[in-house]
Coordinates of C-alpha atoms in Angstrom, one line a residue:
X255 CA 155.9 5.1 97.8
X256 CA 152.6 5.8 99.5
X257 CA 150.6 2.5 99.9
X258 CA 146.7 3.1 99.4
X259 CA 146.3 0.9 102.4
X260 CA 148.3 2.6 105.0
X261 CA 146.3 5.6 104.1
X262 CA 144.6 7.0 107.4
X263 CA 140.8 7.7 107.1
X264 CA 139.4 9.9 109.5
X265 CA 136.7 9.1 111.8
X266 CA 132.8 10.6 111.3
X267 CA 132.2 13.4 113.1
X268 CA 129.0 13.5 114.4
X269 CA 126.6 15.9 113.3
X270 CA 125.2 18.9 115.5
X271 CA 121.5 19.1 115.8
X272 CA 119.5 22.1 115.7
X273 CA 122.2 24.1 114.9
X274 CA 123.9 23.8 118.0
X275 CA 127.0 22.2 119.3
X276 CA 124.5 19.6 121.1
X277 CA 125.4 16.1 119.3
X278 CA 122.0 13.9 118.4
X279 CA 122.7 11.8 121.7
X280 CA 122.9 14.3 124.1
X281 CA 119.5 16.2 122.6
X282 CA 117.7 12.6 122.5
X283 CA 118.9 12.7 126.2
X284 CA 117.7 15.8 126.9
X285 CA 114.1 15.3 125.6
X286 CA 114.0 11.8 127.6
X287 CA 114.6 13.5 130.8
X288 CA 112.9 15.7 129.9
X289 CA 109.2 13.6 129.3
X290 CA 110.2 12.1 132.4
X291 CA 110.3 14.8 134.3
X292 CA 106.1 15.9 132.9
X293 CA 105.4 12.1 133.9
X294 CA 106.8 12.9 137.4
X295 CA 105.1 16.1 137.7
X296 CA 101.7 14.7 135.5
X297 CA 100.0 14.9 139.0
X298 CA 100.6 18.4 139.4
X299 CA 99.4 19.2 136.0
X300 CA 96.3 17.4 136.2
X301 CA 95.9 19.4 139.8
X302 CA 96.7 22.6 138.3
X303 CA 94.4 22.6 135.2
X304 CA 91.5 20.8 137.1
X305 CA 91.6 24.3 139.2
X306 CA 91.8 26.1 136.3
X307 CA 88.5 25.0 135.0
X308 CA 87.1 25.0 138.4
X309 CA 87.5 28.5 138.9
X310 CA 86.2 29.1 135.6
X311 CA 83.1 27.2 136.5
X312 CA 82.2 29.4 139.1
X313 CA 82.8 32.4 137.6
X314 CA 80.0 31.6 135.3
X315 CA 78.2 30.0 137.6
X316 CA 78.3 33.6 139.1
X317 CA 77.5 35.6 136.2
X318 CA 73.8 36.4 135.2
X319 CA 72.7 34.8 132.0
X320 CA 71.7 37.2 129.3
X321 CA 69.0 36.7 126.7
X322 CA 69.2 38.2 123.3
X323 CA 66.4 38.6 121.3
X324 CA 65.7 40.0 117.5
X325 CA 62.8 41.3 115.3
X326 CA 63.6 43.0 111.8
X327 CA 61.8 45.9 110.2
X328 CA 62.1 46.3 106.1
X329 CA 61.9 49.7 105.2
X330 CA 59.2 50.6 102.2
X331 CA 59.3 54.1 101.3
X332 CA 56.7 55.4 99.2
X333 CA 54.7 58.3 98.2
X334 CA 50.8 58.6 97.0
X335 CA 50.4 59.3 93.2
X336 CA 46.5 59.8 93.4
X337 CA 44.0 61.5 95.6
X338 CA 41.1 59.4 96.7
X339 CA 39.1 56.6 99.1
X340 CA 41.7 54.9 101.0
X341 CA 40.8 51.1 99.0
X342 CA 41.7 53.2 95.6
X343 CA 44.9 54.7 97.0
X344 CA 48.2 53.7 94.4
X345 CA 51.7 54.5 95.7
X346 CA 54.8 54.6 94.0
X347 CA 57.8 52.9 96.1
X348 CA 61.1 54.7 95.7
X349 CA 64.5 53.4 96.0
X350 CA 67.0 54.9 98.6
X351 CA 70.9 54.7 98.6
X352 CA 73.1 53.8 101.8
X353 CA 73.1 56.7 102.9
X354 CA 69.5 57.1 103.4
X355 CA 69.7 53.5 105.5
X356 CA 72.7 55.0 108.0
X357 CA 69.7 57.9 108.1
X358 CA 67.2 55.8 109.5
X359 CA 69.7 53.8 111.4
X360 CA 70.8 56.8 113.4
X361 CA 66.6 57.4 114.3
X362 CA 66.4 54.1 115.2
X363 CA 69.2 54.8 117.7
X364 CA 68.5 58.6 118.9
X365 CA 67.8 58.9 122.4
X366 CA 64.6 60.4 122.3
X367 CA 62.5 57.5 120.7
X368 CA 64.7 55.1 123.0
X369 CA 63.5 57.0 125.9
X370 CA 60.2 56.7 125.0
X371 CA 60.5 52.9 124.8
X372 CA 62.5 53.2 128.3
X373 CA 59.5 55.4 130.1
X374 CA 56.5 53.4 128.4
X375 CA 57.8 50.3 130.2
X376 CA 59.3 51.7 133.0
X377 CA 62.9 49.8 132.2
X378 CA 64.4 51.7 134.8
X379 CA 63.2 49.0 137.4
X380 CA 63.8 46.5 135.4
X381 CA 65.6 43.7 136.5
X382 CA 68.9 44.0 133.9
X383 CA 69.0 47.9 134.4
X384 CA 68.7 48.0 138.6
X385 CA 71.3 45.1 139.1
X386 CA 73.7 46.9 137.3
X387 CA 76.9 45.8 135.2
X388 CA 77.7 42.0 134.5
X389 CA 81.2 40.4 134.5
X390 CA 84.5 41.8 135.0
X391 CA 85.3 44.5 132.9
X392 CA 82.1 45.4 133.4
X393 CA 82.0 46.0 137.1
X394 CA 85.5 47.6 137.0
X395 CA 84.2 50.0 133.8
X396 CA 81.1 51.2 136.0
X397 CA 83.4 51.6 139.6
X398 CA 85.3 54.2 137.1
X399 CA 82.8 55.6 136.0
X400 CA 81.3 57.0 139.4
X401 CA 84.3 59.3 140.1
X402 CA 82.6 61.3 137.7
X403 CA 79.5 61.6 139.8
X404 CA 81.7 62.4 142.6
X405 CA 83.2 65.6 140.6
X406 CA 79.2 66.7 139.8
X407 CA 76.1 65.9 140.6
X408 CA 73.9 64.0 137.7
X409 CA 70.1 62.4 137.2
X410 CA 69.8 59.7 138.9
X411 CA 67.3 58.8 135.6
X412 CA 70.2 59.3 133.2
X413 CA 72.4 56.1 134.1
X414 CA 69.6 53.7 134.1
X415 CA 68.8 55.0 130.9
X416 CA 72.1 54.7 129.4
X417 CA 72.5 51.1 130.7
X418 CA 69.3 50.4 129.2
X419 CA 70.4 52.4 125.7
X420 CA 73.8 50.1 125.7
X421 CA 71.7 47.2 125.8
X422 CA 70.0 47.5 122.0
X423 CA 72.1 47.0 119.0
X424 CA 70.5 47.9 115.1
X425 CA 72.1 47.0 112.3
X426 CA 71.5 47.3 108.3
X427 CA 71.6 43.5 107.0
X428 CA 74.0 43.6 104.1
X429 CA 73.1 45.5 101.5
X430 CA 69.0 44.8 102.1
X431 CA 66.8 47.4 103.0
X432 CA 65.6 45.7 106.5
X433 CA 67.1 46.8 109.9
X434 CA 67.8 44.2 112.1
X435 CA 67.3 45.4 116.3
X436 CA 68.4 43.5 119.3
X437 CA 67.8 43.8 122.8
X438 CA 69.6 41.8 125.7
X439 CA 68.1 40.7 128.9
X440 CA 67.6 38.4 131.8
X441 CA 64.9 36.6 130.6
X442 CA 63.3 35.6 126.9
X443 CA 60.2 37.4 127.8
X444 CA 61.8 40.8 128.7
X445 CA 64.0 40.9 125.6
X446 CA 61.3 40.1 123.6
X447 CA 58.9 42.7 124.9
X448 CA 61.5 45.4 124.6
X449 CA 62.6 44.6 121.2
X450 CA 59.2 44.5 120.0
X451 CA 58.3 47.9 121.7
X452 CA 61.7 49.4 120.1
X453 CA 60.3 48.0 116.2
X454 CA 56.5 49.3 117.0
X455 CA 58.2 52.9 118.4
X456 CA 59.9 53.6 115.2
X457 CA 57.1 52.8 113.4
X458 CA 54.8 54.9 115.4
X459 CA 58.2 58.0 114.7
X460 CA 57.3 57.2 110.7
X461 CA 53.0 57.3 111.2
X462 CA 53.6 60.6 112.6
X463 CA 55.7 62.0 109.6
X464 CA 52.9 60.9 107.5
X465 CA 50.4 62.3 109.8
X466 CA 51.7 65.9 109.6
X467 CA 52.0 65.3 105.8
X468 CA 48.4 64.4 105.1
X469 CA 47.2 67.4 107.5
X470 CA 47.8 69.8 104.6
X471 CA 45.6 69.1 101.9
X472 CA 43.4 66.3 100.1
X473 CA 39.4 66.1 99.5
X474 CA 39.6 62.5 101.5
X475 CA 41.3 63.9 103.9
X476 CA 38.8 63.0 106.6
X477 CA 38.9 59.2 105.8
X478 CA 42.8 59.7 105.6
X479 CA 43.0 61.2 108.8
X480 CA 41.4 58.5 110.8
X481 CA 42.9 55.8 109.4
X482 CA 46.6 57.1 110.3
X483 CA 44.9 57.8 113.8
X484 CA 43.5 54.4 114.5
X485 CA 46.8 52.7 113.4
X486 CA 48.8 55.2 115.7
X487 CA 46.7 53.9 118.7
X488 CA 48.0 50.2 117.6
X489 CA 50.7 51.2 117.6
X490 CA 50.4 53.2 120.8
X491 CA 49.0 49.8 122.3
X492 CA 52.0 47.8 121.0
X493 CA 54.6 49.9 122.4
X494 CA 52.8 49.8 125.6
X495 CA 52.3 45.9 125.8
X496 CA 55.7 45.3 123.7
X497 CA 53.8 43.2 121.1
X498 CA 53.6 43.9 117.2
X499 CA 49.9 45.2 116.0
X500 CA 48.1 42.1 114.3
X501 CA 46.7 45.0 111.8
X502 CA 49.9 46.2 110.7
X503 CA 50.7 49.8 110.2
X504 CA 51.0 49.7 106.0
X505 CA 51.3 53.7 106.1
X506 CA 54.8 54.0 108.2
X507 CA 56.8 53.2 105.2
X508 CA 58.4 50.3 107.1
X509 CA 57.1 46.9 107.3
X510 CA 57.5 45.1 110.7
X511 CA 58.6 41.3 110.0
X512 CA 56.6 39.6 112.9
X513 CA 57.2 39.7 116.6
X514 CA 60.5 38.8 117.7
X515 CA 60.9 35.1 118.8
X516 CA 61.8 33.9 122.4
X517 CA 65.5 32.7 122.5
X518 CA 65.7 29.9 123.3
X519 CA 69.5 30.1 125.0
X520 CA 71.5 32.6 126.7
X521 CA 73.7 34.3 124.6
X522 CA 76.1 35.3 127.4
X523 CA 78.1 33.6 129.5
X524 CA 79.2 30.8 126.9
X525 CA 80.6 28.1 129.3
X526 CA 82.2 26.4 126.4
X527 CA 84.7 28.6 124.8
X528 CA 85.7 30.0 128.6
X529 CA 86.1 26.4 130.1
X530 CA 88.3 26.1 127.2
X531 CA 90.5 29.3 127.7
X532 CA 90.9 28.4 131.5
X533 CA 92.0 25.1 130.5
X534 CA 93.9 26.3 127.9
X535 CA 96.1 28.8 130.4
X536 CA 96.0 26.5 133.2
X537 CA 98.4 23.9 130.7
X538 CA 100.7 26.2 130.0
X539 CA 101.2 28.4 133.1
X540 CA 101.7 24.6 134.5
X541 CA 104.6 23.8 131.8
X542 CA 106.0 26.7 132.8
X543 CA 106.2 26.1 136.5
X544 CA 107.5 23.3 135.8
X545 CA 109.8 23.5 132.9
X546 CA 111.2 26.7 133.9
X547 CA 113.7 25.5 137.0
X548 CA 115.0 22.9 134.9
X549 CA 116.5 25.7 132.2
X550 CA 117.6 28.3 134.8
X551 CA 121.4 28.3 135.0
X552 CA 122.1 27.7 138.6
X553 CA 123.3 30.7 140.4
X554 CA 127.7 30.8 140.5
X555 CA 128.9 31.9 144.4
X556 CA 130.9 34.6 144.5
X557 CA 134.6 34.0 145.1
X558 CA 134.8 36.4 147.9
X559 CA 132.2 34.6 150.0
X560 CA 134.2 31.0 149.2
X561 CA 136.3 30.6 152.7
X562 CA 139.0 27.9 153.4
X563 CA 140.7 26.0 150.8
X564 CA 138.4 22.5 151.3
X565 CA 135.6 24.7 150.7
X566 CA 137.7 25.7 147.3
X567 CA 138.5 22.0 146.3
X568 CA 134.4 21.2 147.8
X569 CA 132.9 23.9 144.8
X570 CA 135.4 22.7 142.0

């Protein structure tokens, strides 16, 4: 008979960690050495990310600063329900869908009311235009490009333009009918001028319209005449001095919503976010360095190359 004493128990078996066949010791040792191998090599580190940073500080200590600045133009179409003096005129204001916006978009964008803007103010000796590309990409994009002027001859007025066409953004805010238009630069002053010129050109594009319109008939079409010419030559004078006409232009069907205001920081390069990202790779390309010997198997030597027998006993 089997005493309940004598029974044998067996002893705990420890309990693998992670899945593995590691026991909790031998992982708990692993981390310690490992810690103490960052606080060893904490020097390095710090070295290595402080160089990081460092060569991201110069790199926008290199780069130009770029200015970005806005105006926004609300878009009023209307038609005249009665003929007479110009202080009796009524208008009706219609509505226009989406599609009508993306219309006026792509005018505000063609190339031939930009290249108005871009002769008027002679931006092809403009500071942001002659100096060429900015930043990496950039300078690598443009050192691409030129194998195509190396196939055919171009303008040597077409690239300057283009640079200066890639520099204005328009956009349609939300589901509003105003137009938002940007223009970068290296200065406030320059990006504010040009953006203002761009606004007071496509206004200038709509007085036309309504100029040829109103050549075809009206008995006050004498007093009609002259008022669309005298706000064309504000407008004229705007585009020309890249300020907004104090008098307004109330027949272009668009409504310019003031000058545009003097920014008043540079929009590109952003030292925060790329100190950030430097420091960022600089900590791990460091853990790496340093991490990565420790978890590299070490490298068997071939039994051929193993000579006499003590060098046998030596490796085992």
């Amino acid at each position: 008979m089997r005493s309940a004493g004598f029974r044998a128990t067996r002893a705990p078996v420890e309990r693998p960690i992670w899945g593995d066949e590691r026991p909790g010791a031998e992982a708990t040792a692993g981390i310690a050495a490992t810690m103490g191998l960052l606080r060893r090599k904490l020097p390095f580190l710090v070295l290595w990310v402080a160089a990081f940073v460092v060569a991201g500080a110069v790199y926008v200590k290199l780069l130009r600063p770029d200015f970005v600045a806005t105006t926004q133009v609300l878009l009023q179409p209307r038609i005249v329900i009665n003929d007479g003096p110009e202080d009796e005129r009524h208008f009706h204001q219609f509505m226009i869908d989406g599609e009508q916006c993306e219309t006026e978009l792509r005018v505000l964008r063609s190339e031939q009311l930009l290249y108005r803007v871009f002769k008027m103010l002679n931006l092809s000796e403009a500071p942001e235009i002659r100096r060429g590309p900015d930043g990496l990409w950039a300078y690598v994009d443009a050192n691409l490009r030129k194998l195509d002027r190396l196939i055919g001859r171009t303008d040597d007025g077409v690239q300057p333009f283009y640079a200066f066409a890639n520099r204005v953004r328009s956009r349609r805010l939300g589901l509003s009918y105003v137009i938002e238009i940007s223009y970068r630069a290296q200065t406030p002053q320059q990006a504010a001028r040009v953006v203002n010129a761009i606004a007071v050109a496509y206004a200038a594009h709509r007085l036309r319209g309504v100029l040829a319109r109103e050549q075809r008939g009206g008995v006050y079409l004498e007093s009609r005449l002259t008022s669309l010419h005298a706000q064309l030559l504000a407008a004229d004078a705007g585009l020309r001095f890249g300020i907004i006409p104090e008098s307004g232009m109330p027949d272009a069907d668009v409504r310019l919503l003031g000058p545009a205001t003097l920014p008043l920081r540079s929009s590109f390069p952003k030292p925060g976010p790329l100190l950030t990202m430097m420091a960022g790779l600089g900590v791990v390309s460091g853990l790496l360095i340093v991490l990565l010997p420790r978890t590299t198997p070490p490298r068997a030597l071939p039994t051929d190359r193993i000579g006499n027998s003590a060098e046998r006993v030596r490796i085992a």
